One Martini backbone bead per residue (centre of mass of N, CA, C, O) as a GRO file, in nm:
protein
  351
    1UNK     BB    1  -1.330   0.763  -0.001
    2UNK     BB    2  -1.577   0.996   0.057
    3UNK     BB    3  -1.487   1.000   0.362
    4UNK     BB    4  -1.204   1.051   0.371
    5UNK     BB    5  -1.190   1.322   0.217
    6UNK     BB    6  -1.432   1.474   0.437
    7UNK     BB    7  -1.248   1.468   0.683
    8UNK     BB    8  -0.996   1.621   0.623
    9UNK     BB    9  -1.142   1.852   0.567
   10UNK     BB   10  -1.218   1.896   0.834
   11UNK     BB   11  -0.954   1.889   0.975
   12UNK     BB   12  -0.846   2.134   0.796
   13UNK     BB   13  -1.103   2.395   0.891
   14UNK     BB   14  -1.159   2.332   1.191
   15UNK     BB   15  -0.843   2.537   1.273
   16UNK     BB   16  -0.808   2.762   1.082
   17UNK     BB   17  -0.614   3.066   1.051
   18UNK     BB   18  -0.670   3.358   0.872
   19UNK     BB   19  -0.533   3.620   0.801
   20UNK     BB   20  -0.540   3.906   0.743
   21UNK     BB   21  -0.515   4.210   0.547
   22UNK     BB   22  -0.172   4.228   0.524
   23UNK     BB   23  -0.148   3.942   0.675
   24UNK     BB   24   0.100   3.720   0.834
   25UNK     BB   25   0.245   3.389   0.893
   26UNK     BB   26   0.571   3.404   1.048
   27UNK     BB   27   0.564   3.062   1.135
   28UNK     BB   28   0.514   2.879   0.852
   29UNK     BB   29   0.802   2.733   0.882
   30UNK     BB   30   0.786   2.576   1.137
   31UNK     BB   31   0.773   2.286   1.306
   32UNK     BB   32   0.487   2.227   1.382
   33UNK     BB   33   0.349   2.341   1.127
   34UNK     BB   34   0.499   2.126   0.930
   35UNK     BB   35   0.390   1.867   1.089
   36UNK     BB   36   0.107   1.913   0.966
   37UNK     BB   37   0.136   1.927   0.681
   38UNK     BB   38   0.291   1.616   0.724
   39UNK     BB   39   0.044   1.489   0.805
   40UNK     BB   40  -0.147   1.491   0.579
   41UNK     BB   41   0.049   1.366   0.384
   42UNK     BB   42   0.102   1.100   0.536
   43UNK     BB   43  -0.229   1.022   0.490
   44UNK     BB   44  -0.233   1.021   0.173
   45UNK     BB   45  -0.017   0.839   0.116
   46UNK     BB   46  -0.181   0.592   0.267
   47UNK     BB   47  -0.406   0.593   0.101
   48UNK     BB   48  -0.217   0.519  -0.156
   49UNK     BB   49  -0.180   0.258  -0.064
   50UNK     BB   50  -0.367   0.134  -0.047
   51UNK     BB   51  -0.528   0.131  -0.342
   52UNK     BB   52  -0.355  -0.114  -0.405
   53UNK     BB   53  -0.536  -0.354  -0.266
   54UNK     BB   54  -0.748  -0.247  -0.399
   55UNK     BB   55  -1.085  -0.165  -0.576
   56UNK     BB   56  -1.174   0.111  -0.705
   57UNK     BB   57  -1.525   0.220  -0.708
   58UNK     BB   58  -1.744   0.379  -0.811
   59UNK     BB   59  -1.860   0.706  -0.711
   60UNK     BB   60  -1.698   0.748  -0.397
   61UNK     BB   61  -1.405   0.679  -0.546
   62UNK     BB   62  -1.389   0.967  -0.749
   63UNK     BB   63  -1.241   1.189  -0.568
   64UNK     BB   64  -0.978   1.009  -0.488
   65UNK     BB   65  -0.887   0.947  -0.749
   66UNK     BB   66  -0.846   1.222  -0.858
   67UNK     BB   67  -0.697   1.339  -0.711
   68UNK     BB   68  -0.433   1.079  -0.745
   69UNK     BB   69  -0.415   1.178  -0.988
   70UNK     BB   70  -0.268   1.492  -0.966
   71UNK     BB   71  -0.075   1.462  -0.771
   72UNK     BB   72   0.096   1.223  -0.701
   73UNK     BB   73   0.435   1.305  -0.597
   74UNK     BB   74   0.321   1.510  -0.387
   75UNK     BB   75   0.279   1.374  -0.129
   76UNK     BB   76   0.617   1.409  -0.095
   77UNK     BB   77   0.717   1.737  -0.133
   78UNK     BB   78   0.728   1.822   0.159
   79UNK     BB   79   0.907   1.623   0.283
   80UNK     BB   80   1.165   1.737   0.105
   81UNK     BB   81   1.122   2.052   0.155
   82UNK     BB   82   1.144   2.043   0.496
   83UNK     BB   83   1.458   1.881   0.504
   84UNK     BB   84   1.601   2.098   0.384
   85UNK     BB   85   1.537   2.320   0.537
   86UNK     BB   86   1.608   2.203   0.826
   87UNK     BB   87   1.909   2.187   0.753
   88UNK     BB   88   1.968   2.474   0.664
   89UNK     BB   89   1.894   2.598   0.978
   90UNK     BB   90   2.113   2.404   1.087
   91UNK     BB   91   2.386   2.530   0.921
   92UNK     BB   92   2.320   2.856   1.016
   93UNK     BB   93   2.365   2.805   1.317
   94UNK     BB   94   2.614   2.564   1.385
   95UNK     BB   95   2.733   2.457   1.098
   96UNK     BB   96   2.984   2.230   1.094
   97UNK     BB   97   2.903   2.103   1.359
   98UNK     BB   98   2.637   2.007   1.182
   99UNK     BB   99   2.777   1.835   0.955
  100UNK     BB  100   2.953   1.649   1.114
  101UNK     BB  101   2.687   1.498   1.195
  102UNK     BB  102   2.538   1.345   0.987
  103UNK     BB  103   2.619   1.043   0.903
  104UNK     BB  104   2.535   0.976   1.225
  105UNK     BB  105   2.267   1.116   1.288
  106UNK     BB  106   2.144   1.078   1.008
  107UNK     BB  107   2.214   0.849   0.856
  108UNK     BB  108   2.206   0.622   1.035
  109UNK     BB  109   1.964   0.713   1.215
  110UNK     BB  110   1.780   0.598   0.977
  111UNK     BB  111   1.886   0.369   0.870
  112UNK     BB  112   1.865   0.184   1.170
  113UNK     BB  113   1.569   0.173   1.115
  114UNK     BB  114   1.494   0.115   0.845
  115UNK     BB  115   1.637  -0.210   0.896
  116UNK     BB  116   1.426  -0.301   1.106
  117UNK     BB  117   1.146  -0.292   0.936
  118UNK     BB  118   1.255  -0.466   0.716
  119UNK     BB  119   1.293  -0.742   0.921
  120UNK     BB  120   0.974  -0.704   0.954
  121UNK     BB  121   0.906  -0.815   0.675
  122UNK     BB  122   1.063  -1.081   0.664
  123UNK     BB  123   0.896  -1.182   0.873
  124UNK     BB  124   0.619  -1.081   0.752
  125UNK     BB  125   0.645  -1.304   0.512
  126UNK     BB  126   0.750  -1.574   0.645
  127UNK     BB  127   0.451  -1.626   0.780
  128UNK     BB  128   0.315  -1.577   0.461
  129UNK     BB  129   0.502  -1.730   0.264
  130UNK     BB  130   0.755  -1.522   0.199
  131UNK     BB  131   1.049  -1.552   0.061
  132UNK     BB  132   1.411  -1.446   0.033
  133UNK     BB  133   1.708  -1.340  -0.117
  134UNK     BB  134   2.003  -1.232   0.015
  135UNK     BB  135   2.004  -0.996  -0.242
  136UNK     BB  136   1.727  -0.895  -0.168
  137UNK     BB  137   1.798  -0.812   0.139
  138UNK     BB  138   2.034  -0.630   0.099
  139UNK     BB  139   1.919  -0.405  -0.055
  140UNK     BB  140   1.706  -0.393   0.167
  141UNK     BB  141   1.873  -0.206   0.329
  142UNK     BB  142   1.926   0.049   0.126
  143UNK     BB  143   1.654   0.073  -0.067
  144UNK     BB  144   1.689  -0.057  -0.365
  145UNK     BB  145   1.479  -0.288  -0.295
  146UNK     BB  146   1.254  -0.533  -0.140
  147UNK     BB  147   0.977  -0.693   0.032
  148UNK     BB  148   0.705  -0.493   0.054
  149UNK     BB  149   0.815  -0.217   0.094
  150UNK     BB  150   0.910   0.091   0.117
  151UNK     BB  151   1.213   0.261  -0.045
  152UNK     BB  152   1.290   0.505  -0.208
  153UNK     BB  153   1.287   0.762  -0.021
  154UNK     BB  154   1.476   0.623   0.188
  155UNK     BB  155   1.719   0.632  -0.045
  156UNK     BB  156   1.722   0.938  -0.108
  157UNK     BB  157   1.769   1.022   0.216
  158UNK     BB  158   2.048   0.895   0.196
  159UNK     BB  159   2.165   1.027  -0.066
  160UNK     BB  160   2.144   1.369   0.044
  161UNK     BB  161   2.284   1.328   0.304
  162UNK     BB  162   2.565   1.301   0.175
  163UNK     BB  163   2.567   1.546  -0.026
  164UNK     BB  164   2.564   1.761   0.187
  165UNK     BB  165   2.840   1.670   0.341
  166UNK     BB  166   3.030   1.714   0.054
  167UNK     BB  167   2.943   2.005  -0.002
  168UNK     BB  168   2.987   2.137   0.338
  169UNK     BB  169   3.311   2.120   0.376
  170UNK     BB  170   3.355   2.417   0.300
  171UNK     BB  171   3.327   2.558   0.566
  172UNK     BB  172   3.532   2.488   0.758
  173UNK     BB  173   3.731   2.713   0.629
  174UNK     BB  174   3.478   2.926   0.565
  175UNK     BB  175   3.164   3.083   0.762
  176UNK     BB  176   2.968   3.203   0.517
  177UNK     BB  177   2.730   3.284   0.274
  178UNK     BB  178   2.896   3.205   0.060
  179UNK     BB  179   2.959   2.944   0.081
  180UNK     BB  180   2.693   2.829   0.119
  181UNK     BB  181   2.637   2.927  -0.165
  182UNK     BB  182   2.792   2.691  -0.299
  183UNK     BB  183   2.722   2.432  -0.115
  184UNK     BB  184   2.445   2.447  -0.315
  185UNK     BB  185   2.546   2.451  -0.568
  186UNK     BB  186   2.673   2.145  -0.530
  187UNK     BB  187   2.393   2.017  -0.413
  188UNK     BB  188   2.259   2.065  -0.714
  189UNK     BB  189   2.481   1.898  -0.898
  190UNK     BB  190   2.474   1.626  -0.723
  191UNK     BB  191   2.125   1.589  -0.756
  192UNK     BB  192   2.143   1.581  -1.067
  193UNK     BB  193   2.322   1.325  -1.125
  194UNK     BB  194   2.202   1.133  -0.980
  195UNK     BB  195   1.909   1.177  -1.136
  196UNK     BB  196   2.092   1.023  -1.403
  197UNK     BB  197   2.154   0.792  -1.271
  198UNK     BB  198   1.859   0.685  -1.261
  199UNK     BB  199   1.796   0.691  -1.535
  200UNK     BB  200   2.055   0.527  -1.661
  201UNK     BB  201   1.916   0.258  -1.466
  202UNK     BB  202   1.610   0.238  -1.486
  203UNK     BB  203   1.440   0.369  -1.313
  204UNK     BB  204   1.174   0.495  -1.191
  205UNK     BB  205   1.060   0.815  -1.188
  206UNK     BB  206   0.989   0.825  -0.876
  207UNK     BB  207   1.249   0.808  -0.746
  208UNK     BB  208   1.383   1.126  -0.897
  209UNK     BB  209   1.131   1.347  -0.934
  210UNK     BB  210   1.186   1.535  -0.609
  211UNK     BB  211   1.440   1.555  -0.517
  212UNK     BB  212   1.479   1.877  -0.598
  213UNK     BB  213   1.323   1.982  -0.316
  214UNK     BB  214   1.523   1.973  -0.131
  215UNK     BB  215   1.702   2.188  -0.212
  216UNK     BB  216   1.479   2.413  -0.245
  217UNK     BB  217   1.490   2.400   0.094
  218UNK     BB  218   1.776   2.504   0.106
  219UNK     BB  219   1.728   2.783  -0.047
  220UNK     BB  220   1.470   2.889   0.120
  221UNK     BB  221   1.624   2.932   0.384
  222UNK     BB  222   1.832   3.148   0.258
  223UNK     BB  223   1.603   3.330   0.126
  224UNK     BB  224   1.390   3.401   0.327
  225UNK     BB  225   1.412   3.710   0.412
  226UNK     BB  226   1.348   3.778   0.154
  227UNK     BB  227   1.097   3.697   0.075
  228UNK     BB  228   0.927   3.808   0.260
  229UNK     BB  229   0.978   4.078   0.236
  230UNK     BB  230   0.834   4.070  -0.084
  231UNK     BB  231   0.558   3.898  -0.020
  232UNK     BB  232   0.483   4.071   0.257
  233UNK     BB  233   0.489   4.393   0.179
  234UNK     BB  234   0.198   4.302   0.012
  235UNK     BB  235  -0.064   4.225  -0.138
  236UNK     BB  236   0.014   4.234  -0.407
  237UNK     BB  237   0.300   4.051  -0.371
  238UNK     BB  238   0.130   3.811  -0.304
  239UNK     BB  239  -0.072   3.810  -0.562
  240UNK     BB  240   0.201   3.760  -0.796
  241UNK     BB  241   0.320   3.528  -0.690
  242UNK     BB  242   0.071   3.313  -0.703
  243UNK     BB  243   0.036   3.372  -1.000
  244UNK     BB  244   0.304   3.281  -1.114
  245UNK     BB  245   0.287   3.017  -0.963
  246UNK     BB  246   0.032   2.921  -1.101
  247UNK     BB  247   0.148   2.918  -1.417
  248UNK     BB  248   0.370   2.739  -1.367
  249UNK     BB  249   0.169   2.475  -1.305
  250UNK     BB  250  -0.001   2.489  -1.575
  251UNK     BB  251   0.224   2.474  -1.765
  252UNK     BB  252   0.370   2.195  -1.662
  253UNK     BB  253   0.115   2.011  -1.606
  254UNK     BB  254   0.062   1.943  -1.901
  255UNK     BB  255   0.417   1.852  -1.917
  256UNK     BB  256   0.539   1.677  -1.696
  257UNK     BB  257   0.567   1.385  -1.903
  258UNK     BB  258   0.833   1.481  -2.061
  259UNK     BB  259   0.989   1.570  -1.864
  260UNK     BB  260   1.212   1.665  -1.590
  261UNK     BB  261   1.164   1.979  -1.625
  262UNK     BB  262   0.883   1.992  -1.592
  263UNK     BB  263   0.822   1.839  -1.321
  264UNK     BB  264   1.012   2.026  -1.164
  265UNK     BB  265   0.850   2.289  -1.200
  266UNK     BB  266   0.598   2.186  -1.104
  267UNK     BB  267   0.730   2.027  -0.793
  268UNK     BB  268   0.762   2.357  -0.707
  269UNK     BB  269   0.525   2.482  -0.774
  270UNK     BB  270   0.347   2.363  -0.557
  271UNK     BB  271   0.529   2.399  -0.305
  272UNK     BB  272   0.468   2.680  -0.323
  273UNK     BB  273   0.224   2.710  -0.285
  274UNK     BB  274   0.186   2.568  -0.020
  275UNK     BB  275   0.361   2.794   0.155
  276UNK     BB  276   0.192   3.043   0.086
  277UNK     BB  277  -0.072   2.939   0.196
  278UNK     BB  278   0.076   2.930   0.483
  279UNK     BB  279   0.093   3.262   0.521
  280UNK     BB  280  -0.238   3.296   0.561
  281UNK     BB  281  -0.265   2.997   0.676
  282UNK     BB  282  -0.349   2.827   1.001
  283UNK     BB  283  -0.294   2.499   1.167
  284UNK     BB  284  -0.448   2.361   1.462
  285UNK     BB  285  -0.389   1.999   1.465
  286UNK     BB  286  -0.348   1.727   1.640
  287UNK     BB  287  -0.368   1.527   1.444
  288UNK     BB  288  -0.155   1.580   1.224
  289UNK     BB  289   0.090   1.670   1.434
  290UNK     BB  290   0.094   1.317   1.501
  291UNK     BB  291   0.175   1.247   1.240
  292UNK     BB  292   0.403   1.405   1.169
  293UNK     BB  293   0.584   1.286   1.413
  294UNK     BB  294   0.586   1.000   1.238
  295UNK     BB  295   0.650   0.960   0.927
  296UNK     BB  296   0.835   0.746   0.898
  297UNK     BB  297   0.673   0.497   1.070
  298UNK     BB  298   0.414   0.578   0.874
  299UNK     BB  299   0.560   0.497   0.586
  300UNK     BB  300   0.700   0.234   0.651
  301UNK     BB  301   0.479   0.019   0.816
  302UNK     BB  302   0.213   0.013   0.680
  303UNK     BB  303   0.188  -0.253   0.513
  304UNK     BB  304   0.199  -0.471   0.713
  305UNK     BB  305  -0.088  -0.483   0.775
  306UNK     BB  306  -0.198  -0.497   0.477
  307UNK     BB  307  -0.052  -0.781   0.422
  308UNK     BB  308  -0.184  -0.929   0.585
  309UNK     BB  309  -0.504  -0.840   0.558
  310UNK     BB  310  -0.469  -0.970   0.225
  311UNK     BB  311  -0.438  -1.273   0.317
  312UNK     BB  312  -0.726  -1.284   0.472
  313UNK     BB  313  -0.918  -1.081   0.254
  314UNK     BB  314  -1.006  -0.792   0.369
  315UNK     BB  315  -0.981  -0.648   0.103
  316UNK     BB  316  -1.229  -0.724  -0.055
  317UNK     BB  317  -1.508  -0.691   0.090
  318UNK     BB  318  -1.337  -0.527   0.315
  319UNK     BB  319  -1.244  -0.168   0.307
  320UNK     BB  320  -1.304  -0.017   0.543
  321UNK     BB  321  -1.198  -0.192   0.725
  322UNK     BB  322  -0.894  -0.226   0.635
  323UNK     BB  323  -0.862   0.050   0.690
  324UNK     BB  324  -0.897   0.101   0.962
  325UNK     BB  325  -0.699  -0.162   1.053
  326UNK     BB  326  -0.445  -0.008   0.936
  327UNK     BB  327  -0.418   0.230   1.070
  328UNK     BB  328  -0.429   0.178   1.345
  329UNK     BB  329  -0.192  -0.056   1.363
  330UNK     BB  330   0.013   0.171   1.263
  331UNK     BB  331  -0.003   0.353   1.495
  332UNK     BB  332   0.091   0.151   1.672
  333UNK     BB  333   0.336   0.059   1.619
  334UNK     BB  334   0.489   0.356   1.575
  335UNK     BB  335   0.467   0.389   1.871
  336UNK     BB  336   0.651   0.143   1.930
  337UNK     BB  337   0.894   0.164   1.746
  338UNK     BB  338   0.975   0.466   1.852
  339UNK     BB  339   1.020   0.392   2.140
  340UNK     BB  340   1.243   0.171   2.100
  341UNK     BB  341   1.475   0.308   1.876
  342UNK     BB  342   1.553   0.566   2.104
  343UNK     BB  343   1.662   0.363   2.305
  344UNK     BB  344   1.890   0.260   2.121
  345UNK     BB  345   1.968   0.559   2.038
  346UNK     BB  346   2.110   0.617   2.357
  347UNK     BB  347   2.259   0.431   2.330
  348UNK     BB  348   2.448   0.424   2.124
  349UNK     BB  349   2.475   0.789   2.137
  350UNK     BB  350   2.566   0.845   2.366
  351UNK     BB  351   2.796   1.036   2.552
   0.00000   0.00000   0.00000
């Protein structure tokens, strides 16, 4: 795994572009930009599940254990963080038009790409020998069980799609700032609820431990433009920020598996300072921006191939071509899977 961290490093740094002293990139939370960044850790999540088929040992697979070791669940923390952030410059653009869309628009075509997706695994399971019973395929169609897929991140982002809905109903009445300021605490409070509620059912803590970056990125999008005023101000300003943020990273890191609240500010510190980071550099790579816009299909169908090749045992002893064969495969698969679902969801969703 040490040739695939540093090809990723390679395709980092190969068209990085640091603003001058003084200057920063100004749309660095576009969707464009967004798309790279997230790009980049859906090929991390794909490492991070490879990894679970194979045993890494070696030499060459310890920058890459170190890696996956100290992130953790932070693979996903900025998919959670873009998907908040871009909802909520959808709700101050469009307001009530765009939130009683969600349910439909959001909610539904995400759970129907989702149960295609699953379909799909029970069928490459029957065909594996592994069949299911009929309580755990039905769980698998909202997130809840599993059939070999992935499914956490895919239930969080369907409670967190009703929960906008939910909180931001209340803009109908009237749509100002305040009221948004409210369904966002509203937002808040029903997003901690769930989290304990997933605590007190004894799910693992992976399932609703990044939840509250969705907020975070609500409330980012909300306070952006004072943000940038202060942080953009000079460099010295730039400077306390990213050191604060520092700060708190280290002080959570050490404690962060004792409690939900300090995982919780590790988490927020993170994403913050990912965010920083990109106010300097900005990154124009179409590797990462091909992943960036295949997300679901590429987190979700990995898996597919993974099963097979594993069943045939090429997991065992050709690791590299395993990994080769399931990237590959997953890339065909998200273009073919993008291709027909868009095309049933304008059958669907047409005016």
């Amino acid at each position: 795994m040490l040739f695939v961290v540093l090809i990723l490093l390679m395709l980092i740094v190969s068209n990085a572009k640091i603003a001058p002293a003084g200057e920063f990139h100004l749309d660095y939370n576009s969707k464009e930009n967004s798309n790279i960044i997230k790009g980049l850790f859906v090929i991390l999540v794909f490492c991070s599940h490879f990894s679970q088929y194979v045993t890494l040992n070696g030499f060459y697979n310890k920058p890459y254990l170190f890696l996956k070791s100290h992130m953790g669940q932070m693979v996903v923390a900025m998919f959670l963080f873009y998907s908040g952030y871009g909802i909520m410059e959808s709700i101050i653009k469009k307001g009530f038009s765009y939130v009683k869309s969600i349910p439909c628009k959001r909610f539904l075509k995400v759970l129907l790409n989702f149960d295609i997706a699953v379909l799909l695994f029970v069928i490459t399971q029957h065909f594996l020998g592994n069949d299911f019973d009929l309580k755990t395929i039905l769980l698998s169609l909202i997130g809840w069980g599993t059939v070999g897929n992935s499914n956490w991140y895919i239930f969080v982002t369907l409670i967190l799609y009703l929960l906008v809905f939910v909180s931001f109903v209340i803009i109908k009445l009237k749509q100002n700032r305040v009221t948004m300021f409210i369904s966002l605490l509203l937002l808040s409070v029903f997003t901690i609820i769930f989290v304990y509620s997933q605590m007190l059912t004894d799910r693992p803590a992976y399932t609703y431990n990044t939840a509250i970056l969705f907020v975070l990125g609500g409330f980012y999008s909300y306070f952006k433009p004072y943000i940038d005023k202060f942080v953009m101000k000079s460099g010295v300003t730039y400077l306390i920020t990213c050191l604060t943020v520092a700060f708190m990273f280290f002080f959570a890191y050490n404690v962060r598996t004792k409690s939900i609240y300090a995982y919780s500010i590790w988490a927020i510190a993170f994403t913050l300072a990912v965010v920083l980071f990109t106010m300097k550099v900005s990154f124009s790579n179409p590797v990462f921006e091909w992943f960036g816009k295949r997300v679901f299909s590429i987190y979700i169908l990995q898996r597919i191939p993974m099963l097979i090749l594993q069943y045939f045992k090429i997991s065992v002893n050709h690791q590299y071509e395993f990994f080769i064969l399931s990237l590959f495969s997953t890339c065909l698969l998200a273009v073919i899977f993008d291709y027909l679902t868009e095309k049933l969801q304008r059958l669907i969703w047409k005016k």
